[in-house]
Coordinates of C-alpha atoms in Angstrom, one line a residue:
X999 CA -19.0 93.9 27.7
X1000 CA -18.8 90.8 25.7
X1001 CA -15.7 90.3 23.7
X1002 CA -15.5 88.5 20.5
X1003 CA -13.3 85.8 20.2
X1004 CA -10.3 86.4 17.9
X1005 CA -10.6 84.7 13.7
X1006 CA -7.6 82.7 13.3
X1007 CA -5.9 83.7 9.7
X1008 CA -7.1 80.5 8.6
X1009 CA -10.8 81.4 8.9
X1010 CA -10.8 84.8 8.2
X1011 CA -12.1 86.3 5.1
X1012 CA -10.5 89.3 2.9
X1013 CA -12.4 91.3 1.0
X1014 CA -13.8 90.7 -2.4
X1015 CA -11.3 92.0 -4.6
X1016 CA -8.3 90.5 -2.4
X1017 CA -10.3 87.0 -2.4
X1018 CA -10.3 87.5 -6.5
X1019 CA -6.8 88.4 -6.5
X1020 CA -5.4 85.7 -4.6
X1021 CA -7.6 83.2 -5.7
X1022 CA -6.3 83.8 -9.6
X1023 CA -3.0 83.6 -8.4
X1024 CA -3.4 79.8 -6.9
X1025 CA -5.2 78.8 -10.3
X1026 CA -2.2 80.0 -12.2
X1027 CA 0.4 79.0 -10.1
X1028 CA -1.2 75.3 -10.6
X1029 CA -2.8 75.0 -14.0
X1030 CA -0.1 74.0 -16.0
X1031 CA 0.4 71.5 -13.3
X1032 CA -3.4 70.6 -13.0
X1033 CA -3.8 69.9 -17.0
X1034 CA -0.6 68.0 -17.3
X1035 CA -2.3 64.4 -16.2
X1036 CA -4.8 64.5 -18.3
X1037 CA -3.0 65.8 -22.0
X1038 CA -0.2 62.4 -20.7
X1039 CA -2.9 60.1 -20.3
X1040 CA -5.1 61.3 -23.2
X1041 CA -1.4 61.3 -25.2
X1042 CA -0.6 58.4 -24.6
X1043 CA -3.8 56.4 -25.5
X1044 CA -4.0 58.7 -28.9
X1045 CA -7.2 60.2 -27.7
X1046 CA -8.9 63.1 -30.4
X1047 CA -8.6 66.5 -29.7
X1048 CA -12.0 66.9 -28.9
X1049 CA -11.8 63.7 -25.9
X1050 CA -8.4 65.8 -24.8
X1051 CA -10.3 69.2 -24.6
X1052 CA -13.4 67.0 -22.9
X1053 CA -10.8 65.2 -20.2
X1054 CA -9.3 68.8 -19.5
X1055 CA -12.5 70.6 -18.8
X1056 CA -13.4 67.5 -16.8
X1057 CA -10.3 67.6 -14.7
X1058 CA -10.8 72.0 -13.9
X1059 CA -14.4 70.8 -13.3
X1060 CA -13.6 68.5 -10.4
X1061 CA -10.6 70.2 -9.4
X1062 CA -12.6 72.7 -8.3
X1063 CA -14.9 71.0 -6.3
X1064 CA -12.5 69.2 -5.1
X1065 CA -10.8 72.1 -3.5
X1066 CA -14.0 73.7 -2.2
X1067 CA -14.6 70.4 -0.5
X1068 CA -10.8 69.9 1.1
X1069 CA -11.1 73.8 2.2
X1070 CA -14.5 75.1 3.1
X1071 CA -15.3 71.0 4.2
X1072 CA -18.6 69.7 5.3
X1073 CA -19.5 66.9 8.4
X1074 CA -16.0 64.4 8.2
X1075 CA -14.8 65.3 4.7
X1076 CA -11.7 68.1 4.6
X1077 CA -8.9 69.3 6.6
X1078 CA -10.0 73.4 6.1
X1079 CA -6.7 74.9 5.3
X1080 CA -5.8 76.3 2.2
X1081 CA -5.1 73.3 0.1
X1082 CA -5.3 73.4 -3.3
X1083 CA -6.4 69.6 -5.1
X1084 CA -5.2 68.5 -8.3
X1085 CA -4.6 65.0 -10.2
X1086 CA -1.6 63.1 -8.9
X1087 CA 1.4 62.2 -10.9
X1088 CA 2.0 58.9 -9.0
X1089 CA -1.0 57.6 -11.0
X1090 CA 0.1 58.6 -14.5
X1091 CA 2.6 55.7 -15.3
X1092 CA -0.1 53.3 -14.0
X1093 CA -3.2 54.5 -15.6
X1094 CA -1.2 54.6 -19.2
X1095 CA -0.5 51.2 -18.3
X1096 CA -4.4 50.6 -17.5
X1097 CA -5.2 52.3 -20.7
X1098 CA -3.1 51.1 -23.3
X1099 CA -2.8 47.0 -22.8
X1100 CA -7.0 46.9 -23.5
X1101 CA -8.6 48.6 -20.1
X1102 CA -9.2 51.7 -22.2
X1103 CA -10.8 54.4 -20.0
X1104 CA -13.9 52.0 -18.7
X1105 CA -11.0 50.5 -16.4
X1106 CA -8.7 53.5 -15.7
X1107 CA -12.0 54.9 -14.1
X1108 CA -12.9 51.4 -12.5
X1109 CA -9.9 51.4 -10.6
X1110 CA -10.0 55.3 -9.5
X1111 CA -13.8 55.2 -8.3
X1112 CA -12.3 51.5 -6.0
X1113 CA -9.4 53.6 -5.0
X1114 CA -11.5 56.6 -3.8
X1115 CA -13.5 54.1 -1.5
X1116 CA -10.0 52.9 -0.1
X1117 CA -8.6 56.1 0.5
X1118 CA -11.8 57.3 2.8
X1119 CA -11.9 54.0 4.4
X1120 CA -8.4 54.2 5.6
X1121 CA -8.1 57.6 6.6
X1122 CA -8.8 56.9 10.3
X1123 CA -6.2 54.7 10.3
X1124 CA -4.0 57.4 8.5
X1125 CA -5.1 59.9 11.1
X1126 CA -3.7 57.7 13.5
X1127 CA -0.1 57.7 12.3
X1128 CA 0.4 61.6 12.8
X1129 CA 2.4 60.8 15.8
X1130 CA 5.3 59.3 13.4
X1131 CA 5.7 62.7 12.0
X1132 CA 7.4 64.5 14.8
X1133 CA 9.9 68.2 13.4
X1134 CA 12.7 66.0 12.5
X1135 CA 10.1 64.2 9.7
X1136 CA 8.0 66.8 8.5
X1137 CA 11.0 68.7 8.1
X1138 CA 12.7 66.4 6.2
X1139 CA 9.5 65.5 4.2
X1140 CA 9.0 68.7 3.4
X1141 CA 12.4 69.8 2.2
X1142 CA 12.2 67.0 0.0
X1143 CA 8.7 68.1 -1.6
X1144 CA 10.4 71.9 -2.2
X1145 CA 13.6 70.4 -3.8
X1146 CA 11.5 67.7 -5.9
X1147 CA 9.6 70.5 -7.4
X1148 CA 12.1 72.3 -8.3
X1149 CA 12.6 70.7 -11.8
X1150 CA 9.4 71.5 -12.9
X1151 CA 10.5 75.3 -12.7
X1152 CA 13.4 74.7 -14.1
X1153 CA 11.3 72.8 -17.2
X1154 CA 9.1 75.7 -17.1
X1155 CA 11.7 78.3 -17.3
X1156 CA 13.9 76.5 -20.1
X1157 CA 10.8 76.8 -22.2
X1158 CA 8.2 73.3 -21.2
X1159 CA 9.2 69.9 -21.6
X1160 CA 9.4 68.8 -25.7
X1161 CA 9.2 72.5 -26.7
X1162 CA 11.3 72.9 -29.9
X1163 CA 12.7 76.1 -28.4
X1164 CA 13.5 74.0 -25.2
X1165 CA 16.3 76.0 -23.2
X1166 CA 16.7 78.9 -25.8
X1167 CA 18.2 81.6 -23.9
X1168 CA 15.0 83.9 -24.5
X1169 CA 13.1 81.4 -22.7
X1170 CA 15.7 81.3 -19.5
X1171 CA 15.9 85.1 -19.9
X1172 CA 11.5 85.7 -19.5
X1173 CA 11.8 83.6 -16.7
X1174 CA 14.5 85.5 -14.7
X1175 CA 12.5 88.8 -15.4
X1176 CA 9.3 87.3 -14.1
X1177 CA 11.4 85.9 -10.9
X1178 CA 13.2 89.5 -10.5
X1179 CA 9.3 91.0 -11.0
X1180 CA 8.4 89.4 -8.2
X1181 CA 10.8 89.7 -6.1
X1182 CA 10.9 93.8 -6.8
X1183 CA 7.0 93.6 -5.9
X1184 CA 7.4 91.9 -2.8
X1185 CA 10.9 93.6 -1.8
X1186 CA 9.6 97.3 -2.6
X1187 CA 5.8 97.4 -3.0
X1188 CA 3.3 97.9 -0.6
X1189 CA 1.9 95.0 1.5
X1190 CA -1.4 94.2 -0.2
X1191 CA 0.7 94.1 -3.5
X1192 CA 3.6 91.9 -2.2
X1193 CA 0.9 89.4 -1.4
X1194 CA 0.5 89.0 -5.1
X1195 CA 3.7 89.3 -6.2
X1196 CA 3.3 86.0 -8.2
X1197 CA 0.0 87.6 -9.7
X1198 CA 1.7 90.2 -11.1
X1199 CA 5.1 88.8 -12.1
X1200 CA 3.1 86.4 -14.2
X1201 CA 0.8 89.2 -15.9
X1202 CA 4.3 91.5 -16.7
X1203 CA 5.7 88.6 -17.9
X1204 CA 2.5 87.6 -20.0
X1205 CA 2.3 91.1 -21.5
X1206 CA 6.4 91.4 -22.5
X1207 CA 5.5 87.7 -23.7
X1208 CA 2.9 88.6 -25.9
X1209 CA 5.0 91.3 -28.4
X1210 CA 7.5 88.8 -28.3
X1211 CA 5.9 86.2 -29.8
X1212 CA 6.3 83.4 -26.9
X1213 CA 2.3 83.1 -27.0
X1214 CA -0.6 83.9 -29.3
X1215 CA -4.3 83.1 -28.5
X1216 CA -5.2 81.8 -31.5
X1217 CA -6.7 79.2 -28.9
X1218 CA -8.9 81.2 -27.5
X1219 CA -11.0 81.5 -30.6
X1220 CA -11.5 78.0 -31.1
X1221 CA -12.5 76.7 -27.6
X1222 CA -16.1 76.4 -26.3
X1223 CA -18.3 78.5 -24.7
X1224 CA -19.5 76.0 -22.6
X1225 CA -18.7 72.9 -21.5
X1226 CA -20.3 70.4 -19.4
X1227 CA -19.2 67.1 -17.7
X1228 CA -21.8 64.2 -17.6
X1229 CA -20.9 61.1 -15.7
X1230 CA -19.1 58.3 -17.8
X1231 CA -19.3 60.3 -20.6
X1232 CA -16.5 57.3 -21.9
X1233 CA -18.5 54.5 -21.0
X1234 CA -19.4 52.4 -17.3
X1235 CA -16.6 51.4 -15.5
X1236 CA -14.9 48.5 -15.6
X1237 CA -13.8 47.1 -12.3
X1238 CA -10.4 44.9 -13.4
X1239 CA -8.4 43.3 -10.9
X1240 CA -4.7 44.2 -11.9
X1241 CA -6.1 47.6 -12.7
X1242 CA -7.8 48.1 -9.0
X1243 CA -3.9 46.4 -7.4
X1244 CA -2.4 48.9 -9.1
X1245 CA -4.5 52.2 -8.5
X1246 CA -4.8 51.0 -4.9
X1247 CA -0.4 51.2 -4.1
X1248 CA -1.2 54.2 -5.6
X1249 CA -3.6 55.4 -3.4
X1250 CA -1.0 54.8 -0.4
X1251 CA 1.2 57.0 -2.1
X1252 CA -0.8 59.4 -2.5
X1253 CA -2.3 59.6 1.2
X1254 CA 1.6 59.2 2.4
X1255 CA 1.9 62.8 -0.1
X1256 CA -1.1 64.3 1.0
X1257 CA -0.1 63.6 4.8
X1258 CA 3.1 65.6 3.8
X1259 CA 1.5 68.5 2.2
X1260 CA -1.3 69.2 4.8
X1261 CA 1.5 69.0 7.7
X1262 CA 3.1 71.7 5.4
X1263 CA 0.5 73.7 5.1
X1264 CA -0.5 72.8 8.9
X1265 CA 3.5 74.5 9.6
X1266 CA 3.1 77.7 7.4
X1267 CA -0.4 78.7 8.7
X1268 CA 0.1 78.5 12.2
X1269 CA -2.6 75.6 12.9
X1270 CA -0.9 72.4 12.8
X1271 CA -3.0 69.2 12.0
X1272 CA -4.0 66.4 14.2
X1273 CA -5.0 62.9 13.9
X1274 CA -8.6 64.1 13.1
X1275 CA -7.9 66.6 10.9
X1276 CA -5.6 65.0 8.9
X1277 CA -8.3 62.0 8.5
X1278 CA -11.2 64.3 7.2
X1279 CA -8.9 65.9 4.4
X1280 CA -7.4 62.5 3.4
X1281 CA -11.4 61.4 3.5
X1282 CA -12.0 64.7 1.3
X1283 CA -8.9 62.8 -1.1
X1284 CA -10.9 60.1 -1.4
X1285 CA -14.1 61.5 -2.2
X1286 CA -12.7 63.9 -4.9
X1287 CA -10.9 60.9 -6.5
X1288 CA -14.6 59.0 -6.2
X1289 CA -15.8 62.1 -7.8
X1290 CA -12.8 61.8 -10.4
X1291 CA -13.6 58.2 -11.6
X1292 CA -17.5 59.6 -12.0
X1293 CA -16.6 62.7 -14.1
X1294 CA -14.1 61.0 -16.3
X1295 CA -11.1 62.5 -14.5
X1296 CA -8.1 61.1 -12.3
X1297 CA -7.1 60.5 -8.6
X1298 CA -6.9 63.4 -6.6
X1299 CA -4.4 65.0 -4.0
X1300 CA -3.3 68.0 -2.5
X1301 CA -1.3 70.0 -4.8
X1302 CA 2.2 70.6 -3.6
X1303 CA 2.8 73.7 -6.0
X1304 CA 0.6 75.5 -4.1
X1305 CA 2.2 74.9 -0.5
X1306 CA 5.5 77.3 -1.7
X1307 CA 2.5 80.1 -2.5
X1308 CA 1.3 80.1 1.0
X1309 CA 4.3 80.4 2.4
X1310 CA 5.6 83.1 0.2
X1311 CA 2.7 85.5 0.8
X1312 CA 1.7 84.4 4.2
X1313 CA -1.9 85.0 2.9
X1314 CA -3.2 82.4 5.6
X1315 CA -7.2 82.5 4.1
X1316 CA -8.7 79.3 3.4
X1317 CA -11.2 81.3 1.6
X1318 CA -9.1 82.4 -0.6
X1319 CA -7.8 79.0 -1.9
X1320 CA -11.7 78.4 -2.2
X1321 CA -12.1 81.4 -4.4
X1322 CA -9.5 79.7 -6.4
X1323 CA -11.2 76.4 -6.4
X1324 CA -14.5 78.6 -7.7
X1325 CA -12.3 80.0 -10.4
X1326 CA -11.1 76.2 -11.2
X1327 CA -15.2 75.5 -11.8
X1328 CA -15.2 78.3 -14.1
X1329 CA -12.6 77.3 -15.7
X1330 CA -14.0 73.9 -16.4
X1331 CA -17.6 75.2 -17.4
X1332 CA -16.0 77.7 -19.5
X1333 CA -13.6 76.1 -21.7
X1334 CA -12.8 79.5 -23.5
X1335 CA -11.8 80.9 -20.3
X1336 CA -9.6 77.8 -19.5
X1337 CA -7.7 78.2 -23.2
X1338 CA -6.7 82.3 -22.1
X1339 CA -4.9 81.0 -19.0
X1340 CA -3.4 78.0 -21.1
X1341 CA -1.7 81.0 -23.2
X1342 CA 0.4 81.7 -20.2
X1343 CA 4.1 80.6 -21.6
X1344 CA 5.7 78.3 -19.7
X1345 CA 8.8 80.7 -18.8
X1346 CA 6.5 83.2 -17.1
X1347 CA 5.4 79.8 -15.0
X1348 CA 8.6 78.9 -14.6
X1349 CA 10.0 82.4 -13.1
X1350 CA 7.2 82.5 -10.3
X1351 CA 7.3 78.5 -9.9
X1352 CA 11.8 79.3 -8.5
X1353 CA 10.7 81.7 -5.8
X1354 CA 7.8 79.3 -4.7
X1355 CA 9.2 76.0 -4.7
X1356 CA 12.2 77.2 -3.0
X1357 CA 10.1 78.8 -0.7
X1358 CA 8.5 75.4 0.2
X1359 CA 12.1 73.7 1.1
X1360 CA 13.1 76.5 2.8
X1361 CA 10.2 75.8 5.1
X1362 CA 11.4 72.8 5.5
X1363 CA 14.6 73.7 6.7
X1364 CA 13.2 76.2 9.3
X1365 CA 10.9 73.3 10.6
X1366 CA 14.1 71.0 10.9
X1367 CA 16.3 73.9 13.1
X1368 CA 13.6 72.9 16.2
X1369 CA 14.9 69.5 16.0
X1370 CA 17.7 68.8 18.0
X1371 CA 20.9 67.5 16.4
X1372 CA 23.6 67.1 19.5
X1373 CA 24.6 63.8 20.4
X1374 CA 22.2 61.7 18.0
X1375 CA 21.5 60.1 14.6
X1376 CA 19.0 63.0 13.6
X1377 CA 21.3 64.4 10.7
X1378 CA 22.0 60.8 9.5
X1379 CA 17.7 60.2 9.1
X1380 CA 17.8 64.1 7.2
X1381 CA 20.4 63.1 5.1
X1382 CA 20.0 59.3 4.0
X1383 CA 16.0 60.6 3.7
X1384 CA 16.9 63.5 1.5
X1385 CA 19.4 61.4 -0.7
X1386 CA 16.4 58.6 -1.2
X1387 CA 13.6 61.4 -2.1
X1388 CA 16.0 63.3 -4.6
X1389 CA 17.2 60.3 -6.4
X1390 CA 14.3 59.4 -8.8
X1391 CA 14.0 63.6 -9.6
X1392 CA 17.4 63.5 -10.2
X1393 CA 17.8 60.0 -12.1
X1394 CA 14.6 59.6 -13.1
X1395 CA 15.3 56.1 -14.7
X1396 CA 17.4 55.0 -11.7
X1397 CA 14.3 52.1 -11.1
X1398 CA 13.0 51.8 -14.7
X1399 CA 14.2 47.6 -13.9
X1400 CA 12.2 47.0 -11.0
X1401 CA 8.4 45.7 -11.0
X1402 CA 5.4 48.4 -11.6
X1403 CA 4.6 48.6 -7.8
X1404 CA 7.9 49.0 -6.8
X1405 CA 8.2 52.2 -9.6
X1406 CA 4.8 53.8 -8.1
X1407 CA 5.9 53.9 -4.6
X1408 CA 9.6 54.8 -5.2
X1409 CA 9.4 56.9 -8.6
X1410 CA 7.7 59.3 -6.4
X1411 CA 10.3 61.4 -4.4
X1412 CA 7.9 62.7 -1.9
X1413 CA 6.9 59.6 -0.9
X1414 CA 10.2 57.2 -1.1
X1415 CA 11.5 60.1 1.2
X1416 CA 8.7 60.3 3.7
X1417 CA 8.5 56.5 3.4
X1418 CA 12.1 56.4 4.7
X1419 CA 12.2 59.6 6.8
X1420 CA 9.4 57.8 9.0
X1421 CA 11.7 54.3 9.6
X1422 CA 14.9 55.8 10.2
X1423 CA 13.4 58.1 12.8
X1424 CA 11.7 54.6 14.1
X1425 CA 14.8 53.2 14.0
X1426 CA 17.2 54.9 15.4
X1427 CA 15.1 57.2 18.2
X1428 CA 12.2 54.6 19.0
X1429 CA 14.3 51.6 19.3
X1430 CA 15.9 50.9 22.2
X1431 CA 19.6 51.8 21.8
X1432 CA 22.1 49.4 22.7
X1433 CA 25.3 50.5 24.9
X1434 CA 27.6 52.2 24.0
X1435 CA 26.0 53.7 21.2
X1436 CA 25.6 57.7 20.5
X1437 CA 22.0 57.1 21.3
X1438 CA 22.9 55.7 24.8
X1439 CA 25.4 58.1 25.4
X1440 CA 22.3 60.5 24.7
X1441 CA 20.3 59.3 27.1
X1442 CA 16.7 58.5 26.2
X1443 CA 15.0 56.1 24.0
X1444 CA 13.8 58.8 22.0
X1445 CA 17.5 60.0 21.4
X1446 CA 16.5 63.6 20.8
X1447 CA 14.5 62.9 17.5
X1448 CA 11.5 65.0 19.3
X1449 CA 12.9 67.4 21.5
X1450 CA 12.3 70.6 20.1
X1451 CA 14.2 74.0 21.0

């Protein structure tokens, strides 16, 4: 008898009412996150109400289709692991920039469409560089991402950045009860309910929030049926040179992330990425970020919130990170279904968003105890790499002198810390070693950098 080839977790499909479960989940554990960019942006160039609502409907829109696109794929264009896509942070210091010195929109979307077209055409040559990301980097890299993120659950928690009620001990004390929720449900409940542990520590919390008075829904009422995105709804695009220089270092930053996250994600599912891979879903980046500067949204990247998620419920499913990107084009069609899950409190967030960012640099560390660590510079590249990547979350001023490139690249933790990660692992275990040295005494030009136990 024939046999059937095994489904690898990543391909297989749950059923409906799992796929619906876990997809809500993802959306929540990333919307806060996902709406951020575009309420800073809009902020900051004193948009109306109505053009903030119309660039956050925009955003869920092509959120959405940009995850369906990195995950379920088609011909050269996504990785196909479950990888949620949002709008990158790295961008938002640069497109206020764009957008309040004269560019306006026209030219924030000008350079985002040029970017998009970098991004794909690079992404061979991205592919190529996998091999400079042995354990003792993507470890390190993504330690760094888990620790990074770690602020923005503590923001959450304390009550959401420039809240008036900003670390009220109410707010600290919903956020512990959400994290002790989920840890109860995945400690003591069954296994198809410990797979949404976040699920439902964010709906208990929602509902003791609610009596409370730490939400009301008084948004709800006044949002939209429907709304629809139509291509430069703000105008044509306007192709400026300093705005395309500096949407394009941005676009490096943003592959370097991305390359971080889908080696993550690679790790926690069990199918790690290669060269060609990795080049389809930065290729997917670059279309969604095309797609972005169309639709009158931002660059897009995978979303590093949701990495901790996968790890946390070892729910594997690519499908079910595409049911969540078919959630995020619901939201975005159907503003008044986008303004209920905006009335989840940012405490509730913030309790879930501990567990799973800590989960993500916990992964981290069990990537890094393959590497070896006798008799080499391996702990020096971990360290000096981890110091860089934390400072700027820790001091987030600490290069508010330097030149607007300089900021983009190295504001970002993720990528100042992969950026360094990959030449001190060069350095010392590529280079040839001189004598006398702990990496002659080792033995090998590689120095034990890549030998895994």
């Amino acid at each position: 008898m024939a046999t059937t080839a095994p489904v690898h977790p990543v391909d297989e499909v749950p059923p409906a009412r799992q796929l619906a479960a876990f997809g809500l989940q993802h959306v929540l554990a990333m919307y806060a996150g996902a709406v951020a960019v575009p309420l800073i942006v809009g902020g900051a160039m004193k948009l109306s109400a109505a053009d903030l609502a119309y660039l956050i409907t925009a955003d869920l829109l092509v959120c959405g289709i940009a995850t369906l696109i990195q995950c379920v794929g088609f011909w050269r264009f996504g990785v196909r692991l479950p990888i949620m896509q949002g709008c990158t942070f790295a961008a938002v210091s640069p497109m206020v920039l764009i957008g309040t010195t004269g560019g306006g929109l026209p030219a924030i979307y000008g350079s985002v469409i040029v970017a998009g077209l970098a991004i794909m055409l690079l992404a061979p040559v991205f592919g190529k560089l996998l091999r400079f990301f042995p354990p003792l980097v993507t470890g390190t890299v993504i330690l760094i991402i888990g620790i990074s993120l770690l602020p923005v659950a503590g923001n959450w928690a304390a009550g959401g950045v420039g809240a008036k009620d900003f670390g009220e001990p109410e707010n600290l004390a919903l956020a512990a009860f959400v994290l002790a929720v989920v840890l109860g449900v995945q400690r003591f409940a069954p296994a198809f309910l410990s797979r949404i542990a976040v699920l439902i520590g964010i709906a208990v919390g929602l509902a003791v929030a609610v009596p409370f008075g730490f939400t009301d829904f008084g948004g709800v009422a006044e949002a939209d049926w429907l709304g629809i995105s139509t291509p430069f709804h703000f105008g044509a695009p306007a192709f400026e040179a300093s705005a395309i220089a500096s949407m394009l270092v941005v676009a490096l930053v943003t592959m370097t992330e991305t390359t971080g996250d889908m080696i993550a994600v690679g790790e926690m599912t069990g199918r790690k990425v290669g060269p060609r891979s990795l080049a389809d879903g930065l290729r997917a980046d670059g279309l969604s970020t095309v797609l972005g500067g169309v639709f009158n949204t931002f660059p897009y990247t995978a979303f590093a919130q949701n990495v901790g998620l996968v790890g946390m419920t070892r729910v594997r499913s690519r499908w079910v990170v595409a049911a969540a990107g078919g959630i995020l084009v619901l939201l975005g069609l159907l503003p008044k279904l986008g303004a209920v899950v905006a009335a989840v409190p940012a405490p509730v967030l913030g309790g879930a968003g501990l567990v799973m960012f800590g989960t993500v640099a916990a992964s981290g560390l069990r990537t890094l105890a393959q590497v070896d660590f006798k008799g080499n510079h391996n702990l020096t590249v971990v360290a000096v790499s981890v110091a860089v990547g934390i400072l700027p979350v820790g001091v987030p001023t600490v290069y508010e002198k330097f030149p607007d490139w300089f900021q983009t690249v190295m504001n970002s933790g993720i990528s100042a810390g992969c950026l360094t990660a990959i030449v001190l692992n060069l350095l010392f275990n590529h280079l040839p070693a001189k004598a006398g040295s702990v990496g002659a005494e080792a033995g090998g030009l590689v120095g034990g950098g890549e030998r895994a136990v």
